[in-house]
mmCIF file of C-alpha atoms in Angstrom:
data_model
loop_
_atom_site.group_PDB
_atom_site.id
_atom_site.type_symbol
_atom_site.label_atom_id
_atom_site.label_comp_id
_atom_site.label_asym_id
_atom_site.label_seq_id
_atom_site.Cartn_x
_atom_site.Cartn_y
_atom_site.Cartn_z
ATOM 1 C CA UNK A 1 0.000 0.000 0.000
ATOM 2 C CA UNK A 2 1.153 3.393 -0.574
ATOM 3 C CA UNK A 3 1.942 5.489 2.571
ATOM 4 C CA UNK A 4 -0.784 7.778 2.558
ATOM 5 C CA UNK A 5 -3.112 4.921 2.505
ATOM 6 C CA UNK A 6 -1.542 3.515 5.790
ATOM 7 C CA UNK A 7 -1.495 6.592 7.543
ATOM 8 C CA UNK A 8 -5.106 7.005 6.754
ATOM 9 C CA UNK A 9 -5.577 3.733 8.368
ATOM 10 C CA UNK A 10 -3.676 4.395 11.215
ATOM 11 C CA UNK A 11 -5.401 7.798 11.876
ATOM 12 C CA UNK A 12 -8.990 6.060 12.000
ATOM 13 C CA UNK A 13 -7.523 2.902 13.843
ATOM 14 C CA UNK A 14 -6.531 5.805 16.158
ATOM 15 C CA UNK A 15 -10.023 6.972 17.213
ATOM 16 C CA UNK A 16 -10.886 3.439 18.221
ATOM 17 C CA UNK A 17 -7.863 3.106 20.600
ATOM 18 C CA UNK A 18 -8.063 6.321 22.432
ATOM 19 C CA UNK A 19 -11.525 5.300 22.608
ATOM 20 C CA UNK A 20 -10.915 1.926 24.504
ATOM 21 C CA UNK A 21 -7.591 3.830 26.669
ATOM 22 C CA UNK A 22 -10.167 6.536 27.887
ATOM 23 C CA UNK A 23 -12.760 3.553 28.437
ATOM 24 C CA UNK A 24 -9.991 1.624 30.499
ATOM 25 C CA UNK A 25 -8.809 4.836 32.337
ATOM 26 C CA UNK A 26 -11.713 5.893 33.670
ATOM 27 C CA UNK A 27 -14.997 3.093 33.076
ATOM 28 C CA UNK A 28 -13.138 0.405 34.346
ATOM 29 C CA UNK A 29 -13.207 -1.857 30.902
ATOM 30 C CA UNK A 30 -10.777 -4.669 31.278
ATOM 31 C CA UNK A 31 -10.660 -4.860 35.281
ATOM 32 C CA UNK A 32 -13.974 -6.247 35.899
ATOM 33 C CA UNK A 33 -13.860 -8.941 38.666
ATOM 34 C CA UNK A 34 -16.732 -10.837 37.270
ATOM 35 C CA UNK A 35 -16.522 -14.764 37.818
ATOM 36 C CA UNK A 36 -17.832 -15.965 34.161
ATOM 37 C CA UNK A 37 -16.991 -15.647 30.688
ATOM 38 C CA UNK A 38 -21.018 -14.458 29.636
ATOM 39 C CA UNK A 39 -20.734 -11.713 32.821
ATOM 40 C CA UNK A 40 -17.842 -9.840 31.505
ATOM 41 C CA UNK A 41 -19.789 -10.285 28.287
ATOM 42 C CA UNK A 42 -22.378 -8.602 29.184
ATOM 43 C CA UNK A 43 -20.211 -5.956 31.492
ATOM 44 C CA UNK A 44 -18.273 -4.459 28.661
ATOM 45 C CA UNK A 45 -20.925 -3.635 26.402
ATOM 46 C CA UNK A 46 -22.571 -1.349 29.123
ATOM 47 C CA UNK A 47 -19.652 0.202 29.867
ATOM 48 C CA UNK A 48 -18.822 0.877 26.338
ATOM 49 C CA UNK A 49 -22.742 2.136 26.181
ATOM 50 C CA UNK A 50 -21.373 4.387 29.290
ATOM 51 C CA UNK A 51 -18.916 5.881 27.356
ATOM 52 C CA UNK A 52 -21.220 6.889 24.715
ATOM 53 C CA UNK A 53 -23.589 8.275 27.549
ATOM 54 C CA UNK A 54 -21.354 10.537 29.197
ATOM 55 C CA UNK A 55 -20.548 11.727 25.651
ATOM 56 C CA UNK A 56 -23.605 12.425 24.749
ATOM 57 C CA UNK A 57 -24.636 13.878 27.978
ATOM 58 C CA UNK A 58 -21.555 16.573 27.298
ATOM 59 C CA UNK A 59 -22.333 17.224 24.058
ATOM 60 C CA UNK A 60 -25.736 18.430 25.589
ATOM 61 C CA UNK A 61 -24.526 20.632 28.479
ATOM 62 C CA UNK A 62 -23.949 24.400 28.004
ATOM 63 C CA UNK A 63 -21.149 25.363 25.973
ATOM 64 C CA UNK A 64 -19.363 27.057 28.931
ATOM 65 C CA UNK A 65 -19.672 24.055 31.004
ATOM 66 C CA UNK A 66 -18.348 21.342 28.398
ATOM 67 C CA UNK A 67 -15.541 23.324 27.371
ATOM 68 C CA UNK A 68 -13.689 23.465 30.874
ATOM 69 C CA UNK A 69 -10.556 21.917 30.714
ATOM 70 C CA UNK A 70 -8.523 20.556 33.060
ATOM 71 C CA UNK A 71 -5.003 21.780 32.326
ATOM 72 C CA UNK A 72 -1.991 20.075 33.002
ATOM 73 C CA UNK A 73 1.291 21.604 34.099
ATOM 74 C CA UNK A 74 3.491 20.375 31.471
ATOM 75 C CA UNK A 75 1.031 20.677 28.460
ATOM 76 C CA UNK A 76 -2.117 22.504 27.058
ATOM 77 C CA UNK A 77 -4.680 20.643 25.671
ATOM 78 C CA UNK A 78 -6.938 22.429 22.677
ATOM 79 C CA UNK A 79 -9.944 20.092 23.446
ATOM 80 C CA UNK A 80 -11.909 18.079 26.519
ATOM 81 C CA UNK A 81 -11.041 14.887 26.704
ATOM 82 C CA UNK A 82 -13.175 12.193 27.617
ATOM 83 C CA UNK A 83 -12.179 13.336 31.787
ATOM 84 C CA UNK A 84 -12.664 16.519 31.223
ATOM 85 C CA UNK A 85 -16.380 15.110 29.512
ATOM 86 C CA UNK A 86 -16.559 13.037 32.404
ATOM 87 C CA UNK A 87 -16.317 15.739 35.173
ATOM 88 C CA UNK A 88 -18.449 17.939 33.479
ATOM 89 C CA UNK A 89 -21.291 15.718 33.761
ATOM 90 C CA UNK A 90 -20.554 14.483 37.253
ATOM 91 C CA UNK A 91 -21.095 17.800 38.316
ATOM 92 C CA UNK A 92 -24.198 18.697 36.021
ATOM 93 C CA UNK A 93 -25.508 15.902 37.801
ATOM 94 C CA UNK A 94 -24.521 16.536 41.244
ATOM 95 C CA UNK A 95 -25.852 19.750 40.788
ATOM 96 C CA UNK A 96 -29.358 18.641 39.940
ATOM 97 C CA UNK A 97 -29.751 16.394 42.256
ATOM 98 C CA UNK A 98 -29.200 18.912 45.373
ATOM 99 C CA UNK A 99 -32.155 20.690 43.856
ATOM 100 C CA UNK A 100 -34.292 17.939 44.305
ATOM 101 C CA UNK A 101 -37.097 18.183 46.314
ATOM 102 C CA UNK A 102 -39.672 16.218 47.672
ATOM 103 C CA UNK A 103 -43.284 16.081 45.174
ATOM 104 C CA UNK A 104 -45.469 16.064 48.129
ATOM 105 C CA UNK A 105 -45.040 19.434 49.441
ATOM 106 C CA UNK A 106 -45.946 21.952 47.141
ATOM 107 C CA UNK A 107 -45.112 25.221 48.719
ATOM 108 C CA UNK A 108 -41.814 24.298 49.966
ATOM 109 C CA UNK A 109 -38.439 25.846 48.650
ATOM 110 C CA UNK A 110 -35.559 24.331 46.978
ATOM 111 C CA UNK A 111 -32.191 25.193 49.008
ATOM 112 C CA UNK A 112 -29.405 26.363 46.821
ATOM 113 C CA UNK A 113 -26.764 23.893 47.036
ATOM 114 C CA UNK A 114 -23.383 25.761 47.319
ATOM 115 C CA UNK A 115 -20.652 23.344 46.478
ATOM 116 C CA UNK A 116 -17.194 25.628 46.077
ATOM 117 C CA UNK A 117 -16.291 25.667 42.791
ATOM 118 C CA UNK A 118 -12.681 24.547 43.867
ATOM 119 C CA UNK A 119 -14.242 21.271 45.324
ATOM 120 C CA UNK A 120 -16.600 21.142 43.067
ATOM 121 C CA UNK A 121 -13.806 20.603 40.498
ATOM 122 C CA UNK A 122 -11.180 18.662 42.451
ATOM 123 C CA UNK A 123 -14.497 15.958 42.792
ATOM 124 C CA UNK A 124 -15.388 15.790 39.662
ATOM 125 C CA UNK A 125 -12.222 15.010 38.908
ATOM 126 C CA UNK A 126 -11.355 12.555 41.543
ATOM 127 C CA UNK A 127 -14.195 10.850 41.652
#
């Protein structure tokens, strides 16, 4: 094959295995402690469906909120990442559940949940 062909290949093979790294890094594919053959079967298929939740659930957030990216001393990174994804939706969620209230009092007020932004995004990371 000629050499742009294989570095065509390479660059779509790429995708895929950043896909399956991020998946391992932070879903847990390939450590499941599952005691049959058909459970981690049926384990890696959700988590893979996981991964294309979370993405998803990004995509959908504000842009302000699914742009924040983590920055690492040594590097800057253009883009999220799949972490930076991650925490961004841990901490939509987080945040909508402490305004959950119960449906059987109607008159009753939501307390705003203050979670310091600097905690907020050391545990979304962490976690």
């Amino acid at each position: 094959r000629d050499p742009a062909q294989i570095v065509r290949w390479f660059v779509r093979r790429w995708q895929v295995e950043v896909t399956f790294q991020e998946a391992r890094s932070h879903l847990g594919i390939e450590t499941q402690r599952q005691w049959s053959d058909k459970a981690i079967a049926r384990t890696t298929p959700c988590l893979l469906a996981l991964f294309s939740i979370v993405t998803l659930m990004a995509g959908r957030l504000p842009a302000r909120e699914r742009r924040q990216v983590a920055q690492a001393a040594w590097y800057r990174k253009p883009q999220p990442t799949f972490s930076d994804a991650l925490a961004a939706v841990r901490l939509a969620i987080w945040r909508e559940q402490a305004f959950v209230t119960s449906r059987r009092r109607s008159n009753s007020t939501k307390v705003r949940f203050a979670l310091p932004d600097a905690w907020a995004y050391a545990l979304c990371h962490a976690a």
